[in-house]
Amino acid sequence: MTASVLDSVTFTYQPVWNAQRTLGAVALHVRPLVRKDVPEGPLDARHLLDEMRDRLPHDAPPVLLVAQTARMLVELLDTVEPPPAARAPVFATSGFFAPTVVVAAGLLERNADVAAAVRRAARRGLPLVWQGSTDRPPAEDIKTCFQRYWLTLPPPWAAAALQDAMRPVPPGDRPPPGRLPAGHIFGGIENRTLMEYCLDRCGAVGIAGWPAEDVVYSLRHTPSEPDHAVVLATLKALESDRSAEAVQDLMAHDPLLVYRFLIFANSPGLGLRNGVESVRHGMMMLGFDTLRSWLGEQLPHASREAALQPIKAQTVIRARLMDRLIDAGVEDTLRREVTMCGLFSGLDLLLDEPLATILARLPVSGRVRESLVQRTGPYAGELAITIALESPDTDALRKLCDRHDMEAGDVNRALLDVVGGLQTGSATV
């Protein structure tokens, strides 16, 4: 196999969710794959960008490229080409692969080479994003080089924003604009109220990550239901005589919908002799008419809660990554099990029950149960790596890859392929 720069770096990712609670962009964190006592060598930045371009089609989500070392950042700043026409640095596509380079405040402040490269990139018209704390903006002599900020809120700022968000508004009045700077990305938001304040009142263009636990906790008195848009899209696919594979793919956009369907397909009233372990198996046993009738019953009660969409979408991405990470020669039954591990890995959060209790209601294989509940078994490595990919901590991912004998290049290719297939501006991914 020809040597590739993808074998010498470590990627992780963070979805960036927009004001519609749909995918707006993807941040890719990248660090050289440096072993202990081996110094960082030069990066073939042109080769890296070419490899990314080959795996990220023109309609892929906008990419925020976050280099985690000063040397790598300088080389990317000097190599990434500006887009052919002016565009916003995030949440816009151009038919031209031009990632937006993110400059971390710490690297900028500590390294004069980074500052010089930022100025050179800005003169070439390269869109740049500065990443740092709200209370320590970039210096006046360089701040004009950045079109956007990626901001974290220190505790006093977060407390003040929460206080403003919770201030009573007279009946009939619209809440006044928020006090945080508008038009930027916010990261590290773990509170639903603060997330809504940033997106809905402060005009944030996106939230990196998502306050999943607080969103679910805020809805603890609301029944957990499948997403209305996914149920409706699946019904329309059935009415349009789409293929079984297309219907299955649509249902797989919502782990709750898949779970509810498997509960239904295995209910005693249907009288099926053998347990139904997958959506495809259930469709074959029950037929499209029964599926259409069941979906019609789900529609009136389906959820329109937009804040749940990023949580469900994250498990869909996880399922796709696990599918990419397994051996291409694995038989279809095992491949469906691996995908289910990713899709169901967040059901405990969504349903507020232990995974052991949830899976006890389904005829899942021991391999799936071991991987999800005990984090052992044949799929445990892929699941651990897939979850670790969701964090900026590239070092932790590298150690997991070493532990599970998985090559960094294979993981990077899987990640880029999955990111390339995501859709922006949709309730699904």
PDB file of N, CA and C in Angstrom, residues 361-409:
ATOM      1  N   ARG A 361     -35.271  -6.048  26.141  1.00  0.00           N
ATOM      2  CA  ARG A 361     -36.577  -6.112  25.462  1.00  0.00           C
ATOM      3  C   ARG A 361     -36.455  -6.573  24.017  1.00  0.00           C
ATOM      4  N   LEU A 362     -35.219  -6.714  23.528  1.00  0.00           N
ATOM      5  CA  LEU A 362     -35.006  -7.048  22.122  1.00  0.00           C
ATOM      6  C   LEU A 362     -34.188  -8.329  21.999  1.00  0.00           C
ATOM      7  N   PRO A 363     -34.380  -9.056  20.913  1.00  0.00           N
ATOM      8  CA  PRO A 363     -33.592 -10.285  20.696  1.00  0.00           C
ATOM      9  C   PRO A 363     -32.232  -9.973  20.060  1.00  0.00           C
ATOM     10  N   VAL A 364     -31.449  -9.117  20.703  1.00  0.00           N
ATOM     11  CA  VAL A 364     -30.142  -8.777  20.145  1.00  0.00           C
ATOM     12  C   VAL A 364     -29.142  -9.874  20.477  1.00  0.00           C
ATOM     13  N   SER A 365     -28.105  -9.961  19.676  1.00  0.00           N
ATOM     14  CA  SER A 365     -27.103 -11.002  19.883  1.00  0.00           C
ATOM     15  C   SER A 365     -26.265 -10.700  21.116  1.00  0.00           C
ATOM     16  N   GLY A 366     -25.625 -11.746  21.626  1.00  0.00           N
ATOM     17  CA  GLY A 366     -24.727 -11.556  22.751  1.00  0.00           C
ATOM     18  C   GLY A 366     -23.576 -10.640  22.405  1.00  0.00           C
ATOM     19  N   ARG A 367     -23.166 -10.624  21.121  1.00  0.00           N
ATOM     20  CA  ARG A 367     -22.070  -9.757  20.701  1.00  0.00           C
ATOM     21  C   ARG A 367     -22.444  -8.286  20.866  1.00  0.00           C
ATOM     22  N   VAL A 368     -23.668  -7.946  20.475  1.00  0.00           N
ATOM     23  CA  VAL A 368     -24.136  -6.564  20.622  1.00  0.00           C
ATOM     24  C   VAL A 368     -24.272  -6.212  22.098  1.00  0.00           C
ATOM     25  N   ARG A 369     -24.853  -7.115  22.859  1.00  0.00           N
ATOM     26  CA  ARG A 369     -25.070  -6.852  24.288  1.00  0.00           C
ATOM     27  C   ARG A 369     -23.735  -6.649  25.016  1.00  0.00           C
ATOM     28  N   GLU A 370     -22.769  -7.509  24.733  1.00  0.00           N
ATOM     29  CA  GLU A 370     -21.461  -7.384  25.385  1.00  0.00           C
ATOM     30  C   GLU A 370     -20.800  -6.056  25.020  1.00  0.00           C
ATOM     31  N   SER A 371     -20.886  -5.677  23.763  1.00  0.00           N
ATOM     32  CA  SER A 371     -20.214  -4.458  23.318  1.00  0.00           C
ATOM     33  C   SER A 371     -20.839  -3.212  23.920  1.00  0.00           C
ATOM     34  N   LEU A 372     -22.172  -3.173  23.989  1.00  0.00           N
ATOM     35  CA  LEU A 372     -22.854  -1.977  24.476  1.00  0.00           C
ATOM     36  C   LEU A 372     -22.927  -1.907  25.996  1.00  0.00           C
ATOM     37  N   VAL A 373     -23.160  -3.010  26.635  1.00  0.00           N
ATOM     38  CA  VAL A 373     -23.383  -3.005  28.084  1.00  0.00           C
ATOM     39  C   VAL A 373     -22.077  -3.174  28.853  1.00  0.00           C
ATOM     40  N   GLN A 374     -21.288  -4.155  28.452  1.00  0.00           N
ATOM     41  CA  GLN A 374     -20.060  -4.468  29.186  1.00  0.00           C
ATOM     42  C   GLN A 374     -18.820  -3.845  28.569  1.00  0.00           C
ATOM     43  N   ARG A 375     -18.965  -3.290  27.350  1.00  0.00           N
ATOM     44  CA  ARG A 375     -17.843  -2.708  26.598  1.00  0.00           C
ATOM     45  C   ARG A 375     -16.728  -3.738  26.410  1.00  0.00           C
ATOM     46  N   THR A 376     -17.151  -4.975  26.158  1.00  0.00           N
ATOM     47  CA  THR A 376     -16.231  -6.049  25.807  1.00  0.00           C
ATOM     48  C   THR A 376     -16.774  -6.677  24.521  1.00  0.00           C
ATOM     49  N   GLY A 377     -16.205  -7.789  24.115  1.00  0.00           N
ATOM     50  CA  GLY A 377     -16.736  -8.466  22.948  1.00  0.00           C
ATOM     51  C   GLY A 377     -16.109  -7.967  21.661  1.00  0.00           C
ATOM     52  N   PRO A 378     -16.573  -8.498  20.531  1.00  0.00           N
ATOM     53  CA  PRO A 378     -15.889  -8.276  19.253  1.00  0.00           C
ATOM     54  C   PRO A 378     -15.992  -6.853  18.696  1.00  0.00           C
ATOM     55  N   TYR A 379     -16.998  -6.084  19.131  1.00  0.00           N
ATOM     56  CA  TYR A 379     -17.163  -4.746  18.581  1.00  0.00           C
ATOM     57  C   TYR A 379     -16.748  -3.641  19.551  1.00  0.00           C
ATOM     58  N   ALA A 380     -16.217  -4.025  20.694  1.00  0.00           N
ATOM     59  CA  ALA A 380     -15.919  -3.039  21.729  1.00  0.00           C
ATOM     60  C   ALA A 380     -14.848  -2.051  21.275  1.00  0.00           C
ATOM     61  N   GLY A 381     -13.860  -2.539  20.535  1.00  0.00           N
ATOM     62  CA  GLY A 381     -12.803  -1.651  20.081  1.00  0.00           C
ATOM     63  C   GLY A 381     -13.308  -0.591  19.135  1.00  0.00           C
ATOM     64  N   GLU A 382     -14.096  -1.004  18.137  1.00  0.00           N
ATOM     65  CA  GLU A 382     -14.663  -0.046  17.184  1.00  0.00           C
ATOM     66  C   GLU A 382     -15.563   0.964  17.894  1.00  0.00           C
ATOM     67  N   LEU A 383     -16.351   0.487  18.869  1.00  0.00           N
ATOM     68  CA  LEU A 383     -17.239   1.396  19.591  1.00  0.00           C
ATOM     69  C   LEU A 383     -16.437   2.418  20.395  1.00  0.00           C
ATOM     70  N   ALA A 384     -15.401   1.964  21.095  1.00  0.00           N
ATOM     71  CA  ALA A 384     -14.584   2.881  21.892  1.00  0.00           C
ATOM     72  C   ALA A 384     -13.902   3.918  21.016  1.00  0.00           C
ATOM     73  N   ILE A 385     -13.383   3.496  19.882  1.00  0.00           N
ATOM     74  CA  ILE A 385     -12.697   4.419  18.985  1.00  0.00           C
ATOM     75  C   ILE A 385     -13.689   5.402  18.374  1.00  0.00           C
ATOM     76  N   THR A 386     -14.868   4.916  18.013  1.00  0.00           N
ATOM     77  CA  THR A 386     -15.887   5.792  17.426  1.00  0.00           C
ATOM     78  C   THR A 386     -16.302   6.883  18.406  1.00  0.00           C
ATOM     79  N   ILE A 387     -16.460   6.532  19.676  1.00  0.00           N
ATOM     80  CA  ILE A 387     -16.825   7.527  20.683  1.00  0.00           C
ATOM     81  C   ILE A 387     -15.664   8.500  20.927  1.00  0.00           C
ATOM     82  N   ALA A 388     -14.441   7.970  20.950  1.00  0.00           N
ATOM     83  CA  ALA A 388     -13.278   8.835  21.158  1.00  0.00           C
ATOM     84  C   ALA A 388     -13.086   9.815  20.008  1.00  0.00           C
ATOM     85  N   LEU A 389     -13.524   9.468  18.825  1.00  0.00           N
ATOM     86  CA  LEU A 389     -13.421  10.366  17.677  1.00  0.00           C
ATOM     87  C   LEU A 389     -14.208  11.656  17.863  1.00  0.00           C
ATOM     88  N   GLU A 390     -15.174  11.662  18.782  1.00  0.00           N
ATOM     89  CA  GLU A 390     -16.044  12.819  18.972  1.00  0.00           C
ATOM     90  C   GLU A 390     -15.418  13.894  19.859  1.00  0.00           C
ATOM     91  N   SER A 391     -14.204  13.680  20.324  1.00  0.00           N
ATOM     92  CA  SER A 391     -13.534  14.611  21.232  1.00  0.00           C
ATOM     93  C   SER A 391     -12.328  15.249  20.555  1.00  0.00           C
ATOM     94  N   PRO A 392     -11.985  16.484  20.902  1.00  0.00           N
ATOM     95  CA  PRO A 392     -10.756  17.081  20.360  1.00  0.00           C
ATOM     96  C   PRO A 392      -9.478  16.406  20.858  1.00  0.00           C
ATOM     97  N   ASP A 393      -9.577  15.483  21.792  1.00  0.00           N
ATOM     98  CA  ASP A 393      -8.413  14.851  22.396  1.00  0.00           C
ATOM     99  C   ASP A 393      -7.831  13.805  21.441  1.00  0.00           C
ATOM    100  N   THR A 394      -6.985  14.249  20.530  1.00  0.00           N
ATOM    101  CA  THR A 394      -6.397  13.344  19.546  1.00  0.00           C
ATOM    102  C   THR A 394      -5.426  12.357  20.201  1.00  0.00           C
ATOM    103  N   ASP A 395      -4.802  12.753  21.298  1.00  0.00           N
ATOM    104  CA  ASP A 395      -3.858  11.858  21.970  1.00  0.00           C
ATOM    105  C   ASP A 395      -4.581  10.638  22.552  1.00  0.00           C
ATOM    106  N   ALA A 396      -5.747  10.867  23.145  1.00  0.00           N
ATOM    107  CA  ALA A 396      -6.525   9.754  23.688  1.00  0.00           C
ATOM    108  C   ALA A 396      -6.938   8.793  22.580  1.00  0.00           C
ATOM    109  N   LEU A 397      -7.307   9.325  21.429  1.00  0.00           N
ATOM    110  CA  LEU A 397      -7.683   8.463  20.309  1.00  0.00           C
ATOM    111  C   LEU A 397      -6.491   7.635  19.843  1.00  0.00           C
ATOM    112  N   ARG A 398      -5.319   8.258  19.756  1.00  0.00           N
ATOM    113  CA  ARG A 398      -4.130   7.525  19.317  1.00  0.00           C
ATOM    114  C   ARG A 398      -3.858   6.341  20.246  1.00  0.00           C
ATOM    115  N   LYS A 399      -3.971   6.564  21.548  1.00  0.00           N
ATOM    116  CA  LYS A 399      -3.712   5.490  22.508  1.00  0.00           C
ATOM    117  C   LYS A 399      -4.738   4.365  22.354  1.00  0.00           C
ATOM    118  N   LEU A 400      -5.996   4.716  22.089  1.00  0.00           N
ATOM    119  CA  LEU A 400      -7.019   3.683  21.882  1.00  0.00           C
ATOM    120  C   LEU A 400      -6.724   2.873  20.627  1.00  0.00           C
ATOM    121  N   CYS A 401      -6.299   3.547  19.567  1.00  0.00           N
ATOM    122  CA  CYS A 401      -5.965   2.831  18.332  1.00  0.00           C
ATOM    123  C   CYS A 401      -4.829   1.845  18.577  1.00  0.00           C
ATOM    124  N   ASP A 402      -3.831   2.274  19.338  1.00  0.00           N
ATOM    125  CA  ASP A 402      -2.724   1.368  19.663  1.00  0.00           C
ATOM    126  C   ASP A 402      -3.221   0.168  20.469  1.00  0.00           C
ATOM    127  N   ARG A 403      -4.108   0.441  21.436  1.00  0.00           N
ATOM    128  CA  ARG A 403      -4.596  -0.629  22.304  1.00  0.00           C
ATOM    129  C   ARG A 403      -5.389  -1.673  21.521  1.00  0.00           C
ATOM    130  N   HIS A 404      -6.131  -1.213  20.506  1.00  0.00           N
ATOM    131  CA  HIS A 404      -6.996  -2.127  19.763  1.00  0.00           C
ATOM    132  C   HIS A 404      -6.411  -2.513  18.400  1.00  0.00           C
ATOM    133  N   ASP A 405      -5.109  -2.236  18.220  1.00  0.00           N
ATOM    134  CA  ASP A 405      -4.410  -2.621  16.990  1.00  0.00           C
ATOM    135  C   ASP A 405      -5.122  -2.102  15.735  1.00  0.00           C
ATOM    136  N   MET A 406      -5.528  -0.852  15.786  1.00  0.00           N
ATOM    137  CA  MET A 406      -6.177  -0.243  14.638  1.00  0.00           C
ATOM    138  C   MET A 406      -5.288   0.867  14.096  1.00  0.00           C
ATOM    139  N   GLU A 407      -5.035   0.863  12.810  1.00  0.00           N
ATOM    140  CA  GLU A 407      -4.147   1.839  12.195  1.00  0.00           C
ATOM    141  C   GLU A 407      -4.816   3.212  12.117  1.00  0.00           C
ATOM    142  N   ALA A 408      -4.040   4.243  12.461  1.00  0.00           N
ATOM    143  CA  ALA A 408      -4.576   5.603  12.431  1.00  0.00           C
ATOM    144  C   ALA A 408      -5.073   5.975  11.043  1.00  0.00           C
ATOM    145  N   GLY A 409      -4.361   5.551  10.011  1.00  0.00           N
ATOM    146  CA  GLY A 409      -4.777   5.889   8.653  1.00  0.00           C
ATOM    147  C   GLY A 409      -6.143   5.327   8.302  1.00  0.00           C
TER     148      GLY A 409
END
